Coordinates of C-alpha atoms in Angstrom, one line a residue:
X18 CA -17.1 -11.4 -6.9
X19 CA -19.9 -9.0 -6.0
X20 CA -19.5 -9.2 -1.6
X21 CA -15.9 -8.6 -2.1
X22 CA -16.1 -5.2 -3.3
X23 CA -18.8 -4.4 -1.1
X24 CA -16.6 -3.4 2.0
X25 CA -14.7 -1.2 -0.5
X26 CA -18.1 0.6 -1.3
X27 CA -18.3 1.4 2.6
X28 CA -14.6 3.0 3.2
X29 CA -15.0 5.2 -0.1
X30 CA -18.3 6.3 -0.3
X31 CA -18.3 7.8 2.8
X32 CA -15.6 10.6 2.1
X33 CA -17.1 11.1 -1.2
X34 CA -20.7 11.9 0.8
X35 CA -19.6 14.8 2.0
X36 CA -18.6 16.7 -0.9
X37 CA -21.5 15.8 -2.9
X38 CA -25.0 15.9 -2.8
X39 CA -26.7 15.8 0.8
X40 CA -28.5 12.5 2.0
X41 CA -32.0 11.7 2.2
X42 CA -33.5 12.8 5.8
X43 CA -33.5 9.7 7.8
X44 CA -37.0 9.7 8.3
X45 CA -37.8 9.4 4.4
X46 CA -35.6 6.3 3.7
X47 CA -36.5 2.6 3.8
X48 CA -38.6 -0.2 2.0
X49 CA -41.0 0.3 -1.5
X50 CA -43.2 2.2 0.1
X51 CA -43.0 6.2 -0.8
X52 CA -40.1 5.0 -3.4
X53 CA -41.3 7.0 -6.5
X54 CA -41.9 10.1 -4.1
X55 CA -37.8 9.5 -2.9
X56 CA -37.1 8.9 -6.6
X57 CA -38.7 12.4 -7.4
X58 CA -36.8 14.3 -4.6
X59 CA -33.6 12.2 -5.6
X60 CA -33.9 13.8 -9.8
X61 CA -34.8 17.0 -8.3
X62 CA -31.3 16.9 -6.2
X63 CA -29.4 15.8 -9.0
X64 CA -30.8 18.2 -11.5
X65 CA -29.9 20.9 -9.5
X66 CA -26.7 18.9 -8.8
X67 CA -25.7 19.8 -13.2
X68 CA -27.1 16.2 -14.0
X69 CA -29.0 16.5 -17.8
X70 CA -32.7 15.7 -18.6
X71 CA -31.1 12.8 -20.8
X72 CA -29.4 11.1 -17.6
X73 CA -32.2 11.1 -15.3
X74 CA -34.3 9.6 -17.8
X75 CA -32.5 6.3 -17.2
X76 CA -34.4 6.4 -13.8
X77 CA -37.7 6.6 -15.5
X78 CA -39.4 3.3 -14.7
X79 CA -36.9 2.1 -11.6
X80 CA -38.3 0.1 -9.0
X81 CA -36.9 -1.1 -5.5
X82 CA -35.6 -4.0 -5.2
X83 CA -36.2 -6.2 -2.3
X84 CA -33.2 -8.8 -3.5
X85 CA -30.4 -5.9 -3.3
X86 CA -31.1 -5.6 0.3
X87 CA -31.8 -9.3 1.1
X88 CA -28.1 -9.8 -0.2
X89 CA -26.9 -6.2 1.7
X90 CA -27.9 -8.3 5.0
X91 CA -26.5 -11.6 4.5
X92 CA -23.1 -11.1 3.9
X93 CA -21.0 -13.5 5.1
X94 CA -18.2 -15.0 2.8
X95 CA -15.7 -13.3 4.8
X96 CA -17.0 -15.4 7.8
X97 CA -14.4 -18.2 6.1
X98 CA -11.1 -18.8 7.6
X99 CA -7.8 -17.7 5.6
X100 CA -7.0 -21.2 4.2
X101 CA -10.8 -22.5 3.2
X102 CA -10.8 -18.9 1.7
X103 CA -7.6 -18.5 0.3
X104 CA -7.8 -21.8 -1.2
X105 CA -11.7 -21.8 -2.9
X106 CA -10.5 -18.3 -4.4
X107 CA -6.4 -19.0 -5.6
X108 CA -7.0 -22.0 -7.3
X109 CA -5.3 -23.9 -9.6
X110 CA -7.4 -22.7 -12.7
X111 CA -7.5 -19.2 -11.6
X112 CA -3.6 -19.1 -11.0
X113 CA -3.4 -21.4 -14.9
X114 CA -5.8 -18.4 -16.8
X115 CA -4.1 -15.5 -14.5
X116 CA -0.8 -16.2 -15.8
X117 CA -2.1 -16.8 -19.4
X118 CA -3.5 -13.5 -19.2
X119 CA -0.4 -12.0 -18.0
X120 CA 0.8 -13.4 -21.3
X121 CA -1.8 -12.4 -23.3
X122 CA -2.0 -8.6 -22.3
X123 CA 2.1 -8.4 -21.4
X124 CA 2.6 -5.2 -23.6
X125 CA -0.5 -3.8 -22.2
X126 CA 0.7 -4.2 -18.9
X127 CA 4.1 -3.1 -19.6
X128 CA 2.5 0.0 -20.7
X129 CA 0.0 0.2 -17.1
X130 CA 3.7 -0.2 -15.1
X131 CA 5.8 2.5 -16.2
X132 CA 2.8 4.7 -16.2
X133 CA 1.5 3.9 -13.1
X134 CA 3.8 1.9 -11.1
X135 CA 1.8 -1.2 -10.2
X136 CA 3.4 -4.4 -11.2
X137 CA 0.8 -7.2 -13.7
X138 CA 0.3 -9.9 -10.9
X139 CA -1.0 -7.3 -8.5
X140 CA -3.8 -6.2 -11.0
X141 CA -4.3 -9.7 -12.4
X142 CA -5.3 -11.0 -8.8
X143 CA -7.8 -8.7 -8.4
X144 CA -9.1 -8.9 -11.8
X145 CA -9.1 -12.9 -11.1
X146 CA -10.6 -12.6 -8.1
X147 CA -13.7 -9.6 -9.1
X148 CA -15.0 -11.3 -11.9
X149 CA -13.0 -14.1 -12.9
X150 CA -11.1 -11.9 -15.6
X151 CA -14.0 -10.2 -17.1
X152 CA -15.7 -13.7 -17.4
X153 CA -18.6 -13.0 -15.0
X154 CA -19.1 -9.2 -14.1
X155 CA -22.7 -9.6 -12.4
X156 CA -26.1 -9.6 -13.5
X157 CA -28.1 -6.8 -11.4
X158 CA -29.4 -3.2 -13.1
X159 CA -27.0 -0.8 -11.4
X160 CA -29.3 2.1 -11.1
X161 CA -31.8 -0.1 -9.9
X162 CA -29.3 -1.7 -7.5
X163 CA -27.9 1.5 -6.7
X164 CA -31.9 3.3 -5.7
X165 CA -32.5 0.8 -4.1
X166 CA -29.6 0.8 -1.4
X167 CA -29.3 4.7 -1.1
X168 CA -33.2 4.4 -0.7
X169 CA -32.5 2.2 2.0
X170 CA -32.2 2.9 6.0
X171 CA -29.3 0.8 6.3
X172 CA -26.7 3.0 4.3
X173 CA -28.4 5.5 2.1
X174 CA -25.6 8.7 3.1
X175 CA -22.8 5.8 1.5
X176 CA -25.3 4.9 -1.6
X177 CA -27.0 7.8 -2.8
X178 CA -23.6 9.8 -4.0
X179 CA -22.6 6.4 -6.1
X180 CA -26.2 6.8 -7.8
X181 CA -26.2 10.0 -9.1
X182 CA -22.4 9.5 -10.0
X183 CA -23.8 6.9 -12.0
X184 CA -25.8 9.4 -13.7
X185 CA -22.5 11.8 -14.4
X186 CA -21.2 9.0 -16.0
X187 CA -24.1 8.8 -18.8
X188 CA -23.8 12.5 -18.9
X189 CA -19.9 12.3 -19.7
X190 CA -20.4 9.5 -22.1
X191 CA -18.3 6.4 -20.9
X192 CA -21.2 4.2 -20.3
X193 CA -24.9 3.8 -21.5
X194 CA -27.8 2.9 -18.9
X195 CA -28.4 -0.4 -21.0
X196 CA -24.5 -1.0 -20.0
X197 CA -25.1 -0.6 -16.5
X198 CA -25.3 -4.5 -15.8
X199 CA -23.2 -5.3 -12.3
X200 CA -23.0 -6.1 -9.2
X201 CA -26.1 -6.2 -6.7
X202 CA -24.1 -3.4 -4.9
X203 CA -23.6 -1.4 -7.9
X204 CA -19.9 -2.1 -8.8
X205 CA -19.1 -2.2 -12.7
X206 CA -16.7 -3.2 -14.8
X207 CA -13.9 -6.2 -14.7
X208 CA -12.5 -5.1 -11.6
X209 CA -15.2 -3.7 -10.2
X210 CA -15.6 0.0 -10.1
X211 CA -18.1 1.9 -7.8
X212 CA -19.5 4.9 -9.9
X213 CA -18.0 7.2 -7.9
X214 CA -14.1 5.4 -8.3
X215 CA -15.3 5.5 -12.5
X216 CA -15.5 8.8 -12.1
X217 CA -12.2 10.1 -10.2
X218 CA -9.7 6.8 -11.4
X219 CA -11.3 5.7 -14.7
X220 CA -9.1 6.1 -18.0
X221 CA -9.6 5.5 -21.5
X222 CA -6.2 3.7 -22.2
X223 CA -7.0 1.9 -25.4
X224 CA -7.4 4.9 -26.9
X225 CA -10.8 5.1 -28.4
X226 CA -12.4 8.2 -26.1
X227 CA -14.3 6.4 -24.0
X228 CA -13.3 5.0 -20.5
X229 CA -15.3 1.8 -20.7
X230 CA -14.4 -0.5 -18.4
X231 CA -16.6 -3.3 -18.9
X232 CA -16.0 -4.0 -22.8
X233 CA -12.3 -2.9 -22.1
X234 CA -9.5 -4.9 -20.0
X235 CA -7.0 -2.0 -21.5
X236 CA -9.6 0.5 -19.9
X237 CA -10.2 -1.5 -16.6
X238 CA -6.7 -2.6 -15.8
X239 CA -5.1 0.8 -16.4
X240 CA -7.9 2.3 -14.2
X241 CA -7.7 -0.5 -11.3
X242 CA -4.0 0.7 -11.6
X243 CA -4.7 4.7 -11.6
X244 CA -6.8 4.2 -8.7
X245 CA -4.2 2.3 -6.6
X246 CA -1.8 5.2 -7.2
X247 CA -4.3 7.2 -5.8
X248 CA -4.4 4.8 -3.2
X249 CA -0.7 5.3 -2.4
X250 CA 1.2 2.8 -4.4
X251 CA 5.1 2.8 -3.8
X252 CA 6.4 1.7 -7.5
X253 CA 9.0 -0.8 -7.2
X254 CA 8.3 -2.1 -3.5
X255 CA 6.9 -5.7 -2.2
X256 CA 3.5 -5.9 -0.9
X257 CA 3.2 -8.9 0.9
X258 CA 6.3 -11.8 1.6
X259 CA 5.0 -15.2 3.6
X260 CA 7.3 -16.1 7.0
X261 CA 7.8 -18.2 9.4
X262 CA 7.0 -17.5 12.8
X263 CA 9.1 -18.9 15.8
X264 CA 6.8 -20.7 18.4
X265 CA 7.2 -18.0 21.1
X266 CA 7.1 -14.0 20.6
X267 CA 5.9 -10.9 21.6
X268 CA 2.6 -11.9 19.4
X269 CA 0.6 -8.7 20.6
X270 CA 3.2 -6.6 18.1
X271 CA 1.2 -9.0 15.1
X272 CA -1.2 -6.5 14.2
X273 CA -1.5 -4.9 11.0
X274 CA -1.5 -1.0 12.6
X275 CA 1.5 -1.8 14.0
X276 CA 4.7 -1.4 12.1
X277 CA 8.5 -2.6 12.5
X278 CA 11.7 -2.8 10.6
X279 CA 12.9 -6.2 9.1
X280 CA 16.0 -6.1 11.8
X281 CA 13.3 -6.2 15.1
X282 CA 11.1 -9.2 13.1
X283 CA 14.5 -11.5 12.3
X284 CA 15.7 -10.6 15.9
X285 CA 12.3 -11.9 17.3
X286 CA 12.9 -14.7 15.3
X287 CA 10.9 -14.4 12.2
X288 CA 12.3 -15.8 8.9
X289 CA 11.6 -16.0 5.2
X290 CA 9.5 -19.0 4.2
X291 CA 12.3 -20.9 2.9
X292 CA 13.9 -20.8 6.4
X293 CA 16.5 -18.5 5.7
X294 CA 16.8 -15.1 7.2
X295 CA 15.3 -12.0 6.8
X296 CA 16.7 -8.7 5.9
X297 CA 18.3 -7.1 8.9
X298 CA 17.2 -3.7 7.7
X299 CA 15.1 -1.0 8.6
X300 CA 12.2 -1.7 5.9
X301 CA 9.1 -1.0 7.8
X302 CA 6.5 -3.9 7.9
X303 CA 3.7 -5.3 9.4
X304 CA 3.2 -8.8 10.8
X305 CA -0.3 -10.5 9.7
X306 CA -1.5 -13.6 11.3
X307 CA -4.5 -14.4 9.6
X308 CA -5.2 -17.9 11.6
X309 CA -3.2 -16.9 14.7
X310 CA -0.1 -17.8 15.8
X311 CA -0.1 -21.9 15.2
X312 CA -1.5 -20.3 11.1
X313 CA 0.4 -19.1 7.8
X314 CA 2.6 -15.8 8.5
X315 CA 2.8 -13.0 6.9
X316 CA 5.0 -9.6 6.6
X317 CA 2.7 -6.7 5.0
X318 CA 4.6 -4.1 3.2
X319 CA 3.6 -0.2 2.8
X320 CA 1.6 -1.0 -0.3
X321 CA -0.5 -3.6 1.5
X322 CA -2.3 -0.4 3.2
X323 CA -3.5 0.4 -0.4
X324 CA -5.2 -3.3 -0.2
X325 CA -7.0 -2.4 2.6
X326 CA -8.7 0.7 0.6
X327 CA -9.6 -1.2 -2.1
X328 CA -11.1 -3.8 0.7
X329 CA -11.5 -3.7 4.3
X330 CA -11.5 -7.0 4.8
X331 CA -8.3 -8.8 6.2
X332 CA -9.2 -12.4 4.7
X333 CA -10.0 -10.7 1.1
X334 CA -7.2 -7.9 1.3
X335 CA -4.3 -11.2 2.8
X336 CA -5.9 -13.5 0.0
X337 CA -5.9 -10.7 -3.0
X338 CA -1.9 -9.9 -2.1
X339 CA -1.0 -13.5 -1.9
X340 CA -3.0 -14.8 -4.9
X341 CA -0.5 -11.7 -6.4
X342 CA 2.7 -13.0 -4.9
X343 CA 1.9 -16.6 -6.3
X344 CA 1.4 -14.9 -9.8
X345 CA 4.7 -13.5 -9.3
X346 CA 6.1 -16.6 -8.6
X347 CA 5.8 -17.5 -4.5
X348 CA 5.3 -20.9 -3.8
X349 CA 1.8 -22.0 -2.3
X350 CA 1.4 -21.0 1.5
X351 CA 2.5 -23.3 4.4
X352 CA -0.6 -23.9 7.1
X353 CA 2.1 -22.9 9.8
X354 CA 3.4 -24.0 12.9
X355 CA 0.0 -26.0 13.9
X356 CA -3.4 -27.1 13.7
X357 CA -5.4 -23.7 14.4
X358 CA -9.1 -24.0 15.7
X359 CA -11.5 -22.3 13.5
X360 CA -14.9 -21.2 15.4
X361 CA -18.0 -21.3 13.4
X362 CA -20.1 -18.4 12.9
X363 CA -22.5 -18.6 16.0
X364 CA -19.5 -19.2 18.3
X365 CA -18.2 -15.6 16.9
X366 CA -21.3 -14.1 17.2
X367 CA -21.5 -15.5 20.7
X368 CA -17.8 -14.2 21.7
X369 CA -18.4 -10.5 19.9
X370 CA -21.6 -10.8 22.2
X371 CA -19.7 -11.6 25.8
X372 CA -17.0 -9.2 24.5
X373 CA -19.7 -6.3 24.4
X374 CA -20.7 -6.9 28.1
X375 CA -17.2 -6.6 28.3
X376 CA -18.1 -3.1 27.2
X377 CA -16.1 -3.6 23.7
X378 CA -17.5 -2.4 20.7
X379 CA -17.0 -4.8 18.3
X380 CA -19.3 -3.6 15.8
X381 CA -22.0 -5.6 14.4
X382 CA -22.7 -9.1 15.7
X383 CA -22.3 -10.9 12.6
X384 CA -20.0 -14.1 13.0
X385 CA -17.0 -12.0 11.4
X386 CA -13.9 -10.9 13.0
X387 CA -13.2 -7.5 11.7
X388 CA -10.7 -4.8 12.8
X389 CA -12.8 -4.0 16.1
X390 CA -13.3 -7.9 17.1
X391 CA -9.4 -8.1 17.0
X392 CA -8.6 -5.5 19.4
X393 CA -11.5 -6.6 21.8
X394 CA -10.1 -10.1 21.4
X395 CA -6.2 -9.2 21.6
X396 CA -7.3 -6.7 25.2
X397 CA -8.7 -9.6 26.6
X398 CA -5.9 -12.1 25.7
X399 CA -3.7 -9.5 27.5
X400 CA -5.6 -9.8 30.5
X401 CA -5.5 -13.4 30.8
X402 CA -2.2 -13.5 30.1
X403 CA -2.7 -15.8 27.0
X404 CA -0.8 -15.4 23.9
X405 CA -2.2 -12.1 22.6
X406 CA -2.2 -12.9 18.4
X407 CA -5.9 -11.3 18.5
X408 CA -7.4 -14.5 17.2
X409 CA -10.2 -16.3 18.6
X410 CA -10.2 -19.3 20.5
X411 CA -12.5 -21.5 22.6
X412 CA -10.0 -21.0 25.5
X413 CA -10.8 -17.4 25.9
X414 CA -14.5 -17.9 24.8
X415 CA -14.5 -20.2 28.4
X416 CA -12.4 -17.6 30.2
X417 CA -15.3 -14.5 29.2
X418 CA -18.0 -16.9 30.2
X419 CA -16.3 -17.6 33.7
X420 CA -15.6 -14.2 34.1

């Protein structure tokens, strides 16, 4: 799914920026206008970057594209609650073809597990949830996607390494500039590579000498597994177990940067999904409540921090490790201990708004509660002593407005 990926693209590309070419100067990015002059400077940067005659060709003819940056503004699928999302995205087809493909591709798998470490359900979520297994992998020209975003004001020191990474990768010989069909954001492949990830994680694992991970599920789900190793991976430990939550904790410790052992959650009074008891050991995890405290309950292992690299998100990263945990065989998730309310997108926007006079930075007003929103929300449910599970509520909306 091409939005999904698209907070990935953020969290990488910036380390890569550094270490390759410089940006554009700020005053020479954004909109058609002077485009083929930006283009010019761009091949001229690569070229002296080791890029051949034969790759910058491909960028012979490429136009801006107005579309790419509609879509780069308008995001807002992650807006969705856990459950709405959770439940539009693990659905009964995708979790009847995920474990068929399991099937299907077992041996290969086997193979991508003892190399790597990452177990098949983990891979097969994402690879369900990118492009419905290969089935749909986008329709947008990636250099032309890719120009047009790094020419753009919005982004272009995140945008303009993935283009001319895309041009090392015609230079190496994985993937033609015809092949180059994607996401609008310039992810490729069946699980949805940046250029730059193709590069570092990609591996030809079929064996033919090319690393093509768009005509390849070998190819692509070895390399989605490569580059979660990178990521941090811990071979042969859980990602992500559903819990029930008591009806009164310390619900400020909920918070995915914080971590305790199994033994503190069961002695607060968290149990396994089932109803019986934790592990009263000191196995580090985090609590995730994705709908607040009356929503489902999660404990997030060590490898869930390698979900959030792959995605930013909290709604995408809970919904890619759960879709996992039902291909491995958890039962569907319980709604929780309640009814949760679920603001709609202008009453976010208007609570990240009376937050910011609150002199939080919540990051952009857009109607989604990201990392920054939670801690803004979770201070101010400290200070009026409400039950601090960072989620937003029309109680503490009425507090900020009163003062």
């Amino acid at each position: 799914m091409t939005t999904l990926k698209t907070a990935m693209a953020l969290a990488l590309a910036a380390g890569l920026a550094a270490g390759l070419a410089a940006p554009a100067k700020a005053a020479s990015c954004g909109g058609a206008r002077g485009f083929d002059r930006w283009l010019g400077e761009l091949k001229r940067e690569a070229a002296a970057g080791g890029v051949s005659r034969r790759a910058l060709s491909a960028l012979n003819g490429i136009t801006y594209d107005p579309g790419v940056v509609r879509r780069d503004r308008a995001q807002g699928v992650f807006a969705q609650s856990f459950l709405k999302f959770a439940g539009r995205m693990v659905s009964n087809n995708r979790l009847v073809v995920g474990r068929k493909r399991l099937r299907q591709n077992a041996r290969t798998f086997s193979r991508i597990k003892q190399r790597f470490g990452v177990p098949a359900p983990v891979i097969t979520a994402f690879w369900g949830l990118e492009t419905d297994f290969g089935a749909f992998m986008g329709n947008f020209h990636t250099l032309r996607s890719l120009a047009t975003l790094a020419r753009d004001c919005r982004r272009p020191e995140l945008f303009r390494p993935q283009l001319i990474d895309a041009l090392r990768l015609i230079d190496k010989g994985d993937l033609r500039a015809s092949e180059m069909i994607g996401a609008w954001a310039g992810e490729l492949g069946q699980l949805q590579f940046l250029p730059s990830d193709y590069m570092e994680s990609a591996v030809d694992f079929d064996g033919d000498g090319r690393r093509n991970l768009i005509r390849s599920s070998a190819d692509a789900l070895a390399s989605a597994a490569n580059l979660m190793r990178r990521y941090g991976w811990r071979r042969g430990e859980p990602w992500l177990e559903e819990v029930r939550v008591p009806r009164s904790m310390p619900w400020d410790q909920a918070d995915i940067s914080i971590r305790h052992s199994r033994a503190q959650w069961a002695k607060w009074g968290v149990r396994k999904a089932n109803g019986s008891s934790l592990k009263a050991d000191r196995y580090p995890a985090s609590l995730i409540l994705p709908m607040g405290r009356l929503g489902p309950a999660f404990l997030a292992y060590p490898n869930f921090q390698v979900y959030l690299k792959w995605n930013e998100s909290l709604v995408y990263t809970t919904t890619a490790a759960y879709f996992a945990t039902r291909l491995a065989g958890a039962p569907r998730v319980r709604r929780g201990n309640g009814n949760p309310e679920v603001l709609g997108v202008r009453q976010i926007k208007h609570l990240q708004r009376l937050l910011q006079r609150r002199g939080f930075d919540v990051g952009k007003v857009d109607g989604i509660i990201g990392a920054k929103s939670r801690a803004a929300i979770k201070a101010m449910q400290i200070k009026y002593r409400l039950p601090a599970d960072s989620y937003p509520t029309t109680d503490l909306i009425n507090r900020l407005q009163r003062g």
